[in-house]
Amino acid sequence: MKKHLFIIAALLSALTASAQVSKDYYEAIDQLSGANLKRVLGTIINRKEKDLESYKKLFVSYEKVDYIEGKKNSAGQYQVFDYYSNEVHYFTGTGDAPSGMNKEHTVPQSWWTGDTGCYNDIFQVLPSDSKANSSKGNYPLGIVTGSVSFSNPRMKTGKGSDGKMVFEPADEYKGDFARIYFYVATAYPDAQWQNRSDVNVAMKKEAYPTLKAEFQTLLLKWNEQDPVSEWEMTRQERAYNVQKNRNPFIDYPDLANYIWGSKKNTPFDLATAELHVITPSDPVDPVDPVDPVDPVDPVIVGDFTKGALLFQETFAACSEGNSTNSSAASKTWNGNSQITSVAAGYQAGGAVKLGTSSKSGGITTCSINYAGGPMIVEIDVKGWSSIEGQLVVNVGSQSQTVEYTHTMSDDFETLTLIFNNVPANPSIDVQTTVKRCYIDDLRAYVGVPVVPTGIEEVKNEKQKVKSDAIYTLTGQRILTPQRGAIYIVGGRKVRF
């Protein structure tokens, strides 16, 4: 995916003031190179003495920094951009973590000890889908050359050329991650970087170069091959407003060459350097940055659209085993705070296996905070080496039996079920009818009735319409309609 650069020389005069401010920010690095350039740059961007948001409050900051302009759900909450996964999550609007999301240290926290601003630095601690976060673990950046242990459209993990596990971002984000590593190595060279035998650590405790040689080569290559994107520049300005410092390798990506690369003996000339900034006049889609984003079309399921996410369990804690071969070890899984009852459940590499060769299995969720009404339930599922049964899904007193067609050699398929009249605070119960299957994700959404065109006037309250279920335009079921108000009744827009 091609990334477009906004170079200061090509910008309109309206950006001149912004550019001058940024150049002033970096004034102290003019005519420096190599170790001296890295040292002075570090004093500019290091956050130890700054007023910071705590680690616990990072999602408060993410709501200001990592939202995708123009992409909202029916509740008006912005979609989160996630470098690690293409799973769709929406901010809560309260600063709480969306269900199924974590805070992920791009440069793993287990690589250092001691108190350092790196722990809660918004440039390097990013919102991440929990399953992707669990799979990335404490692996360094690298190229997967062996078998792949986990993958999605934005990342994969597996063994590198030295036989140790690595995390490889998608090509369109490799440069983004390289510039985060450059930032951490420059801002926190004195962190207590660890020597580990189980995993490669990219850093070592020294003022220069801090980045180990093999990582310098890889990251410089990625920095060149994947230029700064509009999304990076947008996130830079938002993060600067929150954290009051900048990632200089986004503003001046060629700085990396003056510190670690072919220009490390050449003075960096601030006056002629290309400064990468963006005007915030147009929203940017980080997935497709060529064009500004358009509002997301509603996902229509039958007579409903998918509203706010009510519940999600990704089974990320079921990290052992896998769901791709019948010889994988089966370690019992007993649930968590979201899945409060499990029958014959086993870990399956980020999924749960339900049932055995001789008995069925099942899971039951906790009570879901919902006032009641229509609910859309999605289940990502696939069978064993053959399809051995069906799924029975119960929500409140309602039950549906559904079939699936994919087996362990396939990707998971998504089953979508509509429950029209769910009681308040329901649980979801999923049972296999015979033997084994895998479930990778379980989600529940508010079902918002599709609003038809036109309004039917109800002039006589004795009309039959009064006996039907009555919903507000946002999908909330009500018992007593107000005279003159508009509701959805039997798929019709009705004024009482």
Short mmCIF file of C-alpha atoms in Angstrom, two decimals:
data_model
loop_
_atom_site.label_atom_id
_atom_site.label_comp_id
_atom_site.label_asym_id
_atom_site.label_seq_id
_atom_site.Cartn_x
_atom_site.Cartn_y
_atom_site.Cartn_z
CA MET A 1 0.00 0.00 0.00
CA LYS A 2 1.59 3.19 -1.12
CA LYS A 3 2.12 5.84 1.54
CA HIS A 4 1.98 9.52 0.70
CA LEU A 5 4.45 11.96 2.21
CA PHE A 6 3.78 15.59 3.03
CA ILE A 7 7.15 17.37 2.61
CA ILE A 8 7.43 20.84 4.09
CA ALA A 9 8.80 22.38 0.93
CA ALA A 10 5.68 21.34 -0.95
CA LEU A 11 3.19 22.57 1.59
CA LEU A 12 1.20 25.75 1.30
CA SER A 13 2.30 28.82 3.18
CA ALA A 14 -0.36 28.12 5.80
CA LEU A 15 1.91 25.40 7.18
CA THR A 16 4.98 27.62 7.54
CA ALA A 17 4.27 28.51 11.16
CA SER A 18 3.84 24.86 12.11
CA ALA A 19 7.10 23.96 10.38
CA GLN A 20 9.02 26.73 12.14
CA VAL A 21 7.79 25.56 15.54
CA SER A 22 8.99 22.04 14.80
CA LYS A 23 12.39 23.22 13.57
CA ASP A 24 12.81 25.25 16.76
CA TYR A 25 12.02 22.12 18.77
CA TYR A 26 15.07 20.43 17.20
CA GLU A 27 17.42 23.43 17.15
CA ALA A 28 20.00 21.81 19.47
CA ILE A 29 20.76 18.92 17.08
CA ASP A 30 21.93 21.11 14.19
CA GLN A 31 25.34 20.05 12.78
CA LEU A 32 25.63 16.99 15.05
CA SER A 33 26.11 13.36 14.00
CA GLY A 34 26.51 9.85 15.37
CA ALA A 35 26.76 9.48 19.14
CA ASN A 36 26.53 13.23 19.84
CA LEU A 37 23.38 13.55 17.70
CA LYS A 38 21.74 10.63 19.51
CA ARG A 39 22.69 11.98 22.96
CA VAL A 40 21.34 15.50 22.38
CA LEU A 41 18.24 14.21 20.62
CA GLY A 42 17.60 12.01 23.64
CA THR A 43 17.65 14.97 25.99
CA ILE A 44 14.98 16.66 23.87
CA ILE A 45 12.53 13.76 23.77
CA ASN A 46 13.15 11.91 27.07
CA ARG A 47 10.04 12.16 29.27
CA LYS A 48 11.36 11.59 32.80
CA GLU A 49 10.68 15.10 34.03
CA LYS A 50 7.42 15.65 32.16
CA ASP A 51 3.86 15.53 33.49
CA LEU A 52 2.67 12.14 32.22
CA GLU A 53 -0.52 10.18 32.02
CA SER A 54 -0.07 7.02 34.12
CA TYR A 55 -0.02 3.57 32.56
CA LYS A 56 -3.47 2.87 34.02
CA LYS A 57 -4.89 5.90 32.23
CA LEU A 58 -3.40 5.19 28.81
CA PHE A 59 -6.80 4.39 27.30
CA VAL A 60 -7.88 7.90 28.25
CA SER A 61 -5.02 9.11 26.04
CA TYR A 62 -5.69 6.54 23.32
CA GLU A 63 -9.18 7.97 22.89
CA LYS A 64 -7.48 11.27 21.95
CA VAL A 65 -4.72 9.74 19.81
CA ASP A 66 -5.73 6.43 18.18
CA TYR A 67 -9.26 7.03 16.91
CA ILE A 68 -10.08 6.78 13.20
CA GLU A 69 -11.85 9.96 12.18
CA GLY A 70 -15.22 9.30 10.55
CA LYS A 71 -15.48 5.67 11.66
CA LYS A 72 -18.05 5.31 14.42
CA ASN A 73 -20.52 2.70 15.58
CA SER A 74 -24.21 3.37 16.11
CA ALA A 75 -23.49 4.56 19.65
CA GLY A 76 -21.21 7.28 18.29
CA GLN A 77 -17.98 5.68 19.53
CA TYR A 78 -14.86 5.89 17.37
CA GLN A 79 -13.12 2.83 15.96
CA VAL A 80 -9.66 2.18 17.40
CA PHE A 81 -6.72 1.87 15.04
CA ASP A 82 -4.69 -1.23 15.96
CA TYR A 83 -1.26 -1.84 14.42
CA TYR A 84 -1.40 -5.46 15.55
CA SER A 85 -4.77 -6.65 14.28
CA ASN A 86 -7.62 -5.84 11.91
CA GLU A 87 -10.22 -6.83 14.51
CA VAL A 88 -12.71 -3.97 14.87
CA HIS A 89 -12.93 -2.40 18.33
CA TYR A 90 -14.60 0.83 19.39
CA PHE A 91 -13.60 3.16 22.21
CA THR A 92 -15.93 3.19 25.18
CA GLY A 93 -16.00 6.98 25.52
CA THR A 94 -15.11 6.58 29.20
CA GLY A 95 -11.38 5.90 29.00
CA ASP A 96 -11.87 2.21 29.80
CA ALA A 97 -10.31 -0.48 27.65
CA PRO A 98 -12.69 -1.84 24.99
CA SER A 99 -13.53 -5.49 25.53
CA GLY A 100 -10.80 -7.65 24.00
CA MET A 101 -8.14 -4.91 23.89
CA ASN A 102 -4.83 -4.54 25.75
CA LYS A 103 -1.96 -2.06 26.01
CA GLU A 104 1.05 -3.53 24.20
CA HIS A 105 4.68 -2.49 24.68
CA THR A 106 6.13 -2.45 21.17
CA VAL A 107 9.59 -2.79 22.74
CA PRO A 108 8.69 -5.51 25.28
CA GLN A 109 8.55 -4.55 28.94
CA SER A 110 10.35 -7.77 29.94
CA TRP A 111 13.49 -6.45 28.22
CA TRP A 112 14.26 -3.92 30.95
CA THR A 113 14.05 -3.44 34.70
CA GLY A 114 13.74 -0.33 36.81
CA ASP A 115 11.60 2.79 36.64
CA THR A 116 11.60 4.27 33.16
CA GLY A 117 9.20 6.42 31.17
CA CYS A 118 9.29 3.71 28.51
CA TYR A 119 6.70 1.82 30.56
CA ASN A 120 3.86 4.24 29.78
CA ASP A 121 5.15 6.09 26.71
CA ILE A 122 2.29 6.53 24.26
CA PHE A 123 4.69 6.41 21.30
CA GLN A 124 5.66 2.85 22.12
CA VAL A 125 2.75 1.47 24.20
CA LEU A 126 -0.04 0.95 21.68
CA PRO A 127 -3.63 -0.31 21.86
CA SER A 128 -3.76 -3.92 20.70
CA ASP A 129 -6.26 -6.70 20.22
CA SER A 130 -5.66 -9.07 23.14
CA LYS A 131 -5.15 -12.15 20.98
CA ALA A 132 -2.52 -10.44 18.84
CA ASN A 133 -0.89 -9.04 21.98
CA SER A 134 -0.65 -12.51 23.53
CA SER A 135 0.81 -13.96 20.33
CA LYS A 136 3.43 -11.19 19.95
CA GLY A 137 4.63 -11.71 23.51
CA ASN A 138 8.17 -10.48 24.10
CA TYR A 139 9.46 -11.23 20.61
CA PRO A 140 11.67 -8.70 18.80
CA LEU A 141 11.07 -7.36 15.31
CA GLY A 142 12.32 -9.68 12.61
CA ILE A 143 11.56 -11.68 9.47
CA VAL A 144 9.72 -14.97 9.89
CA THR A 145 11.61 -17.56 7.85
CA GLY A 146 10.31 -20.72 9.52
CA SER A 147 6.84 -21.98 10.28
CA VAL A 148 4.26 -19.35 11.22
CA SER A 149 2.82 -19.73 14.72
CA PHE A 150 0.27 -16.89 14.46
CA SER A 151 -0.86 -14.56 11.72
CA ASN A 152 -3.47 -12.00 10.79
CA PRO A 153 -3.48 -9.34 8.05
CA ARG A 154 -1.25 -6.99 10.11
CA MET A 155 1.33 -9.27 11.73
CA LYS A 156 2.72 -12.74 12.13
CA THR A 157 5.01 -14.54 14.54
CA GLY A 158 7.33 -17.46 13.95
CA LYS A 159 10.98 -18.44 13.95
CA GLY A 160 13.60 -16.19 12.39
CA SER A 161 16.81 -17.23 10.67
CA ASP A 162 18.53 -17.86 14.03
CA GLY A 163 15.78 -20.19 15.19
CA LYS A 164 14.37 -17.77 17.77
CA MET A 165 10.87 -16.36 17.69
CA VAL A 166 10.26 -12.97 16.05
CA PHE A 167 7.36 -10.61 15.42
CA GLU A 168 6.98 -9.43 11.81
CA PRO A 169 4.58 -6.55 11.02
CA ALA A 170 2.83 -6.30 7.67
CA ASP A 171 4.94 -4.55 5.01
CA GLU A 172 2.94 -1.31 5.19
CA TYR A 173 3.75 -0.96 8.92
CA LYS A 174 7.37 -2.14 9.05
CA GLY A 175 8.68 1.42 8.87
CA ASP A 176 6.29 2.53 11.61
CA PHE A 177 7.70 -0.08 13.99
CA ALA A 178 11.30 0.70 13.00
CA ARG A 179 10.77 4.35 13.90
CA ILE A 180 9.32 3.34 17.28
CA TYR A 181 12.44 1.26 18.01
CA PHE A 182 14.66 4.20 16.99
CA TYR A 183 12.67 6.43 19.34
CA VAL A 184 12.99 4.08 22.33
CA ALA A 185 16.72 3.54 21.77
CA THR A 186 17.22 7.31 21.70
CA ALA A 187 14.89 8.34 24.53
CA TYR A 188 15.85 5.57 26.97
CA PRO A 189 19.48 4.46 26.38
CA ASP A 190 20.09 4.16 30.13
CA ALA A 191 17.23 1.74 30.81
CA GLN A 192 18.35 -1.48 32.48
CA TRP A 193 18.27 -3.50 29.26
CA GLN A 194 18.53 -7.23 29.96
CA ASN A 195 20.58 -10.02 28.44
CA ARG A 196 18.26 -12.98 27.86
CA SER A 197 18.86 -16.47 26.54
CA ASP A 198 15.25 -17.22 25.65
CA VAL A 199 14.66 -14.32 23.25
CA ASN A 200 16.72 -11.77 21.34
CA VAL A 201 16.77 -8.34 22.99
CA ALA A 202 17.37 -5.54 20.48
CA MET A 203 18.86 -3.10 23.02
CA LYS A 204 21.86 -3.06 25.33
CA LYS A 205 22.64 -0.61 28.12
CA GLU A 206 25.03 1.86 26.55
CA ALA A 207 24.81 5.47 25.46
CA TYR A 208 25.67 4.57 21.88
CA PRO A 209 24.57 2.88 19.73
CA THR A 210 22.11 1.15 22.19
CA LEU A 211 20.58 -0.76 19.27
CA LYS A 212 22.42 -3.99 18.57
CA ALA A 213 24.13 -4.17 15.16
CA GLU A 214 21.84 -6.77 13.57
CA PHE A 215 18.77 -4.73 14.48
CA GLN A 216 20.30 -1.51 13.15
CA THR A 217 20.61 -3.08 9.71
CA LEU A 218 17.06 -4.43 9.68
CA LEU A 219 15.42 -1.26 11.01
CA LEU A 220 17.31 1.07 8.68
CA LYS A 221 16.12 -1.06 5.78
CA TRP A 222 12.50 -0.95 6.93
CA ASN A 223 12.73 2.80 7.58
CA GLU A 224 13.70 3.33 3.95
CA GLN A 225 11.38 0.79 2.35
CA ASP A 226 8.25 1.94 4.21
CA PRO A 227 8.27 5.78 4.35
CA VAL A 228 6.42 7.88 6.90
CA SER A 229 2.67 7.68 6.33
CA GLU A 230 -0.06 10.24 6.78
CA TRP A 231 -1.38 8.22 9.71
CA GLU A 232 1.99 8.37 11.50
CA MET A 233 2.07 12.15 11.08
CA THR A 234 -1.52 12.44 12.30
CA ARG A 235 -0.78 10.29 15.36
CA GLN A 236 2.40 12.28 16.00
CA GLU A 237 0.48 15.55 16.34
CA ARG A 238 -2.19 13.98 18.55
CA ALA A 239 0.43 12.34 20.80
CA TYR A 240 2.37 15.62 21.02
CA ASN A 241 -0.77 17.33 22.33
CA VAL A 242 -1.11 14.66 25.02
CA GLN A 243 2.48 13.83 25.95
CA LYS A 244 4.29 17.05 24.94
CA ASN A 245 7.17 15.35 23.16
CA ARG A 246 7.70 13.97 19.66
CA ASN A 247 9.15 11.00 17.81
CA PRO A 248 11.92 12.73 15.80
CA PHE A 249 12.20 9.79 13.39
CA ILE A 250 8.72 10.62 12.09
CA ASP A 251 9.51 14.33 11.68
CA TYR A 252 12.95 13.59 10.19
CA PRO A 253 13.14 9.90 9.19
CA ASP A 254 16.62 10.37 7.73
CA LEU A 255 17.92 11.10 11.24
CA ALA A 256 18.34 7.34 11.68
CA ASN A 257 21.02 7.32 8.98
CA TYR A 258 22.90 10.16 10.73
CA ILE A 259 22.93 8.13 13.97
CA TRP A 260 23.31 4.49 12.90
CA GLY A 261 23.61 4.44 9.13
CA SER A 262 25.73 5.60 6.21
CA LYS A 263 25.68 9.27 7.30
CA LYS A 264 26.76 8.81 10.92
CA ASN A 265 29.96 10.80 10.27
CA THR A 266 28.12 13.59 8.42
CA PRO A 267 26.72 16.59 10.36
CA PHE A 268 22.94 16.80 10.28
CA ASP A 269 21.93 20.09 8.62
CA LEU A 270 18.64 21.22 10.13
CA ALA A 271 18.19 24.03 7.60
CA THR A 272 18.08 21.72 4.57
CA ALA A 273 16.53 18.64 6.19
CA GLU A 274 13.08 17.53 5.02
CA LEU A 275 10.51 17.91 7.77
CA HIS A 276 7.44 15.65 7.58
CA VAL A 277 4.28 17.21 9.03
CA ILE A 278 0.62 17.06 8.17
CA THR A 279 -2.23 19.50 8.18
CA PRO A 280 -5.18 18.14 10.18
CA SER A 281 -7.74 19.52 7.74
CA ASP A 282 -8.68 16.09 6.37
CA PRO A 283 -9.25 12.90 8.39
CA VAL A 284 -6.81 10.08 7.67
CA ASP A 285 -7.61 6.40 7.36
CA PRO A 286 -4.52 4.49 8.64
CA VAL A 287 -5.56 1.37 6.74
CA ASP A 288 -6.00 3.13 3.39
CA PRO A 289 -4.27 6.52 3.73
CA VAL A 290 -4.54 7.49 0.07
CA ASP A 291 -7.99 9.00 0.66
CA PRO A 292 -9.73 10.54 3.66
CA VAL A 293 -12.04 8.15 5.46
CA ASP A 294 -15.70 7.81 4.71
CA PRO A 295 -18.28 6.97 7.38
CA VAL A 296 -18.72 3.24 7.87
CA ASP A 297 -21.86 1.85 6.31
CA PRO A 298 -23.98 0.04 8.91
CA VAL A 299 -23.69 -3.75 8.96
CA ILE A 300 -27.21 -5.01 8.25
CA VAL A 301 -28.20 -8.40 9.70
CA GLY A 302 -31.73 -9.33 8.73
CA ASP A 303 -33.96 -6.49 9.94
CA PHE A 304 -31.24 -5.09 12.22
CA THR A 305 -27.91 -3.29 12.12
CA LYS A 306 -25.04 -4.08 14.46
CA GLY A 307 -25.02 -1.54 17.26
CA ALA A 308 -22.74 -1.16 20.26
CA LEU A 309 -20.51 -4.08 21.23
CA LEU A 310 -21.93 -5.61 24.41
CA PHE A 311 -19.59 -8.54 24.95
CA GLN A 312 -16.48 -10.10 23.44
CA GLU A 313 -14.32 -13.05 24.45
CA THR A 314 -11.32 -13.85 22.22
CA PHE A 315 -10.00 -16.81 24.23
CA ALA A 316 -6.52 -15.26 24.04
CA ALA A 317 -5.66 -16.90 27.38
CA CYS A 318 -6.01 -20.34 25.73
CA SER A 319 -2.50 -19.97 24.36
CA GLU A 320 -1.28 -23.58 24.44
CA GLY A 321 -1.93 -26.10 21.68
CA ASN A 322 -3.49 -25.18 18.34
CA SER A 323 -6.61 -25.56 16.24
CA THR A 324 -4.97 -26.90 13.09
CA ASN A 325 -4.11 -30.54 13.78
CA SER A 326 -5.58 -33.43 15.72
CA SER A 327 -2.34 -34.29 17.55
CA ALA A 328 -2.13 -30.99 19.46
CA ALA A 329 -1.96 -31.33 23.23
CA SER A 330 -5.24 -30.66 25.01
CA LYS A 331 -4.81 -28.73 28.26
CA THR A 332 -8.00 -28.17 30.20
CA TRP A 333 -9.39 -24.63 30.26
CA ASN A 334 -11.73 -23.69 33.09
CA GLY A 335 -12.84 -20.24 31.98
CA ASN A 336 -12.31 -16.72 33.33
CA SER A 337 -14.33 -13.74 34.55
CA GLN A 338 -16.19 -13.58 31.21
CA ILE A 339 -16.73 -17.30 30.66
CA THR A 340 -18.00 -18.50 34.02
CA SER A 341 -18.90 -22.09 33.14
CA VAL A 342 -16.98 -24.53 30.91
CA ALA A 343 -17.76 -28.15 30.12
CA ALA A 344 -15.06 -30.20 28.37
CA GLY A 345 -13.10 -27.12 27.32
CA TYR A 346 -9.46 -27.19 26.23
CA GLN A 347 -6.82 -24.67 25.16
CA ALA A 348 -6.25 -24.50 21.41
CA GLY A 349 -3.74 -21.78 20.53
CA GLY A 350 -5.89 -18.70 21.09
CA ALA A 351 -9.15 -20.61 20.70
CA VAL A 352 -11.10 -23.01 22.90
CA LYS A 353 -11.82 -26.59 21.89
CA LEU A 354 -15.19 -27.84 23.11
CA GLY A 355 -15.87 -31.54 23.55
CA THR A 356 -13.87 -34.75 23.20
CA SER A 357 -14.13 -37.86 21.06
CA SER A 358 -16.82 -39.18 23.40
CA LYS A 359 -18.67 -36.20 24.87
CA SER A 360 -19.96 -32.75 24.04
CA GLY A 361 -18.72 -29.48 25.49
CA GLY A 362 -20.01 -26.02 26.19
CA ILE A 363 -19.44 -22.56 27.62
CA THR A 364 -21.61 -20.02 29.42
CA THR A 365 -20.82 -16.33 29.67
CA CYS A 366 -21.20 -14.05 32.64
CA SER A 367 -24.29 -11.88 32.89
CA ILE A 368 -24.05 -9.26 30.11
CA ASN A 369 -24.91 -5.69 31.01
CA TYR A 370 -27.85 -5.02 28.66
CA ALA A 371 -31.27 -3.46 29.23
CA GLY A 372 -32.88 -6.01 26.92
CA GLY A 373 -34.19 -6.05 23.37
CA PRO A 374 -32.72 -7.34 20.08
CA MET A 375 -29.25 -8.88 20.25
CA ILE A 376 -26.91 -10.03 17.48
CA VAL A 377 -24.54 -12.86 18.46
CA GLU A 378 -21.47 -13.75 16.35
CA ILE A 379 -19.42 -16.92 16.83
CA ASP A 380 -16.18 -17.70 14.99
CA VAL A 381 -16.17 -21.49 14.76
CA LYS A 382 -14.81 -24.51 12.93
CA GLY A 383 -15.06 -28.25 13.39
CA TRP A 384 -12.63 -31.08 14.05
CA SER A 385 -11.23 -33.12 11.14
CA SER A 386 -14.87 -33.52 10.11
CA ILE A 387 -18.12 -31.89 11.17
CA GLU A 388 -19.33 -33.87 14.16
CA GLY A 389 -22.38 -31.90 15.19
CA GLN A 390 -24.03 -28.52 15.50
CA LEU A 391 -24.02 -25.61 17.94
CA VAL A 392 -26.92 -24.83 20.21
CA VAL A 393 -26.92 -21.20 21.30
CA ASN A 394 -29.16 -20.02 24.14
CA VAL A 395 -29.73 -16.40 25.13
CA GLY A 396 -32.23 -16.05 27.94
CA SER A 397 -35.12 -18.38 27.14
CA GLN A 398 -34.43 -18.28 23.39
CA SER A 399 -32.55 -21.07 21.65
CA GLN A 400 -31.17 -21.54 18.14
CA THR A 401 -29.39 -24.52 16.59
CA VAL A 402 -26.89 -23.65 13.86
CA GLU A 403 -24.64 -25.58 11.52
CA TYR A 404 -21.07 -24.82 10.51
CA THR A 405 -19.06 -26.15 7.56
CA HIS A 406 -15.38 -25.35 8.20
CA THR A 407 -12.95 -27.84 9.74
CA MET A 408 -9.49 -27.52 11.34
CA SER A 409 -7.76 -27.21 7.96
CA ASP A 410 -9.85 -24.10 7.19
CA ASP A 411 -10.04 -20.61 8.64
CA PHE A 412 -12.70 -19.95 11.25
CA GLU A 413 -16.12 -19.09 9.84
CA THR A 414 -18.45 -16.54 11.44
CA LEU A 415 -21.97 -17.56 12.38
CA THR A 416 -24.41 -14.69 12.96
CA LEU A 417 -27.59 -15.16 14.98
CA ILE A 418 -30.40 -12.71 15.76
CA PHE A 419 -32.31 -12.90 19.03
CA ASN A 420 -35.29 -10.54 18.94
CA ASN A 421 -36.48 -10.26 22.51
CA VAL A 422 -33.56 -10.79 24.85
CA PRO A 423 -34.25 -10.18 28.56
CA ALA A 424 -32.20 -7.76 30.61
CA ASN A 425 -28.71 -8.85 31.67
CA PRO A 426 -28.70 -12.19 29.82
CA SER A 427 -26.01 -14.85 29.60
CA ILE A 428 -25.02 -16.60 26.38
CA ASP A 429 -24.77 -20.37 26.47
CA VAL A 430 -23.06 -22.25 23.60
CA GLN A 431 -23.16 -26.06 23.50
CA THR A 432 -21.95 -28.65 21.01
CA THR A 433 -24.45 -31.37 20.14
CA VAL A 434 -21.86 -34.09 19.52
CA LYS A 435 -18.12 -34.22 20.16
CA ARG A 436 -15.63 -31.54 19.07
CA CYS A 437 -15.37 -28.06 17.62
CA TYR A 438 -13.26 -24.90 18.08
CA ILE A 439 -14.47 -21.41 18.96
CA ASP A 440 -12.11 -18.52 18.28
CA ASP A 441 -14.25 -15.53 19.24
CA LEU A 442 -17.66 -14.85 20.74
CA ARG A 443 -19.29 -11.41 20.36
CA ALA A 444 -22.64 -9.82 21.17
CA TYR A 445 -24.00 -6.54 19.82
CA VAL A 446 -27.08 -4.43 20.31
CA GLY A 447 -29.52 -5.19 17.47
CA VAL A 448 -30.73 -1.87 16.11
CA PRO A 449 -33.89 -2.20 13.98
CA VAL A 450 -33.47 -1.00 10.41
CA VAL A 451 -35.44 2.22 10.09
CA PRO A 452 -37.64 2.10 6.99
CA THR A 453 -38.51 5.17 5.00
CA GLY A 454 -41.82 6.88 5.62
CA ILE A 455 -43.80 7.28 8.83
CA GLU A 456 -47.08 5.52 9.56
CA GLU A 457 -49.45 7.54 11.71
CA VAL A 458 -51.29 5.62 14.46
CA LYS A 459 -54.44 7.57 15.17
CA ASN A 460 -56.35 4.96 17.07
CA GLU A 461 -54.53 3.49 20.05
CA LYS A 462 -56.65 0.36 19.79
CA GLN A 463 -54.95 -0.56 16.52
CA LYS A 464 -53.15 -3.91 16.55
CA VAL A 465 -49.79 -2.17 16.38
CA LYS A 466 -49.98 -1.57 20.11
CA SER A 467 -49.62 -5.28 20.85
CA ASP A 468 -46.34 -5.57 18.92
CA ALA A 469 -42.88 -5.00 20.38
CA ILE A 470 -42.11 -1.26 20.35
CA TYR A 471 -38.58 0.11 20.01
CA THR A 472 -37.02 3.55 20.02
CA LEU A 473 -35.09 4.61 16.93
CA THR A 474 -31.86 3.56 18.70
CA GLY A 475 -33.15 0.04 19.36
CA GLN A 476 -34.27 0.26 23.00
CA ARG A 477 -37.44 -1.70 23.71
CA ILE A 478 -40.13 0.21 25.63
CA LEU A 479 -43.47 -0.73 27.15
CA THR A 480 -45.27 2.62 27.17
CA PRO A 481 -44.93 4.81 24.06
CA GLN A 482 -45.32 8.56 24.35
CA ARG A 483 -47.97 10.30 22.28
CA GLY A 484 -46.42 12.10 19.27
CA ALA A 485 -43.13 10.21 19.42
CA ILE A 486 -41.76 8.02 16.57
CA TYR A 487 -40.92 4.35 17.22
CA ILE A 488 -40.13 1.17 15.30
CA VAL A 489 -42.96 -1.36 15.43
CA GLY A 490 -42.92 -4.54 13.37
CA GLY A 491 -40.23 -3.12 11.07
CA ARG A 492 -42.23 0.08 10.46
CA LYS A 493 -41.55 3.64 11.55
CA VAL A 494 -44.62 4.68 13.51
CA ARG A 495 -45.74 7.93 15.11
CA PHE A 496 -48.05 7.44 18.09
#
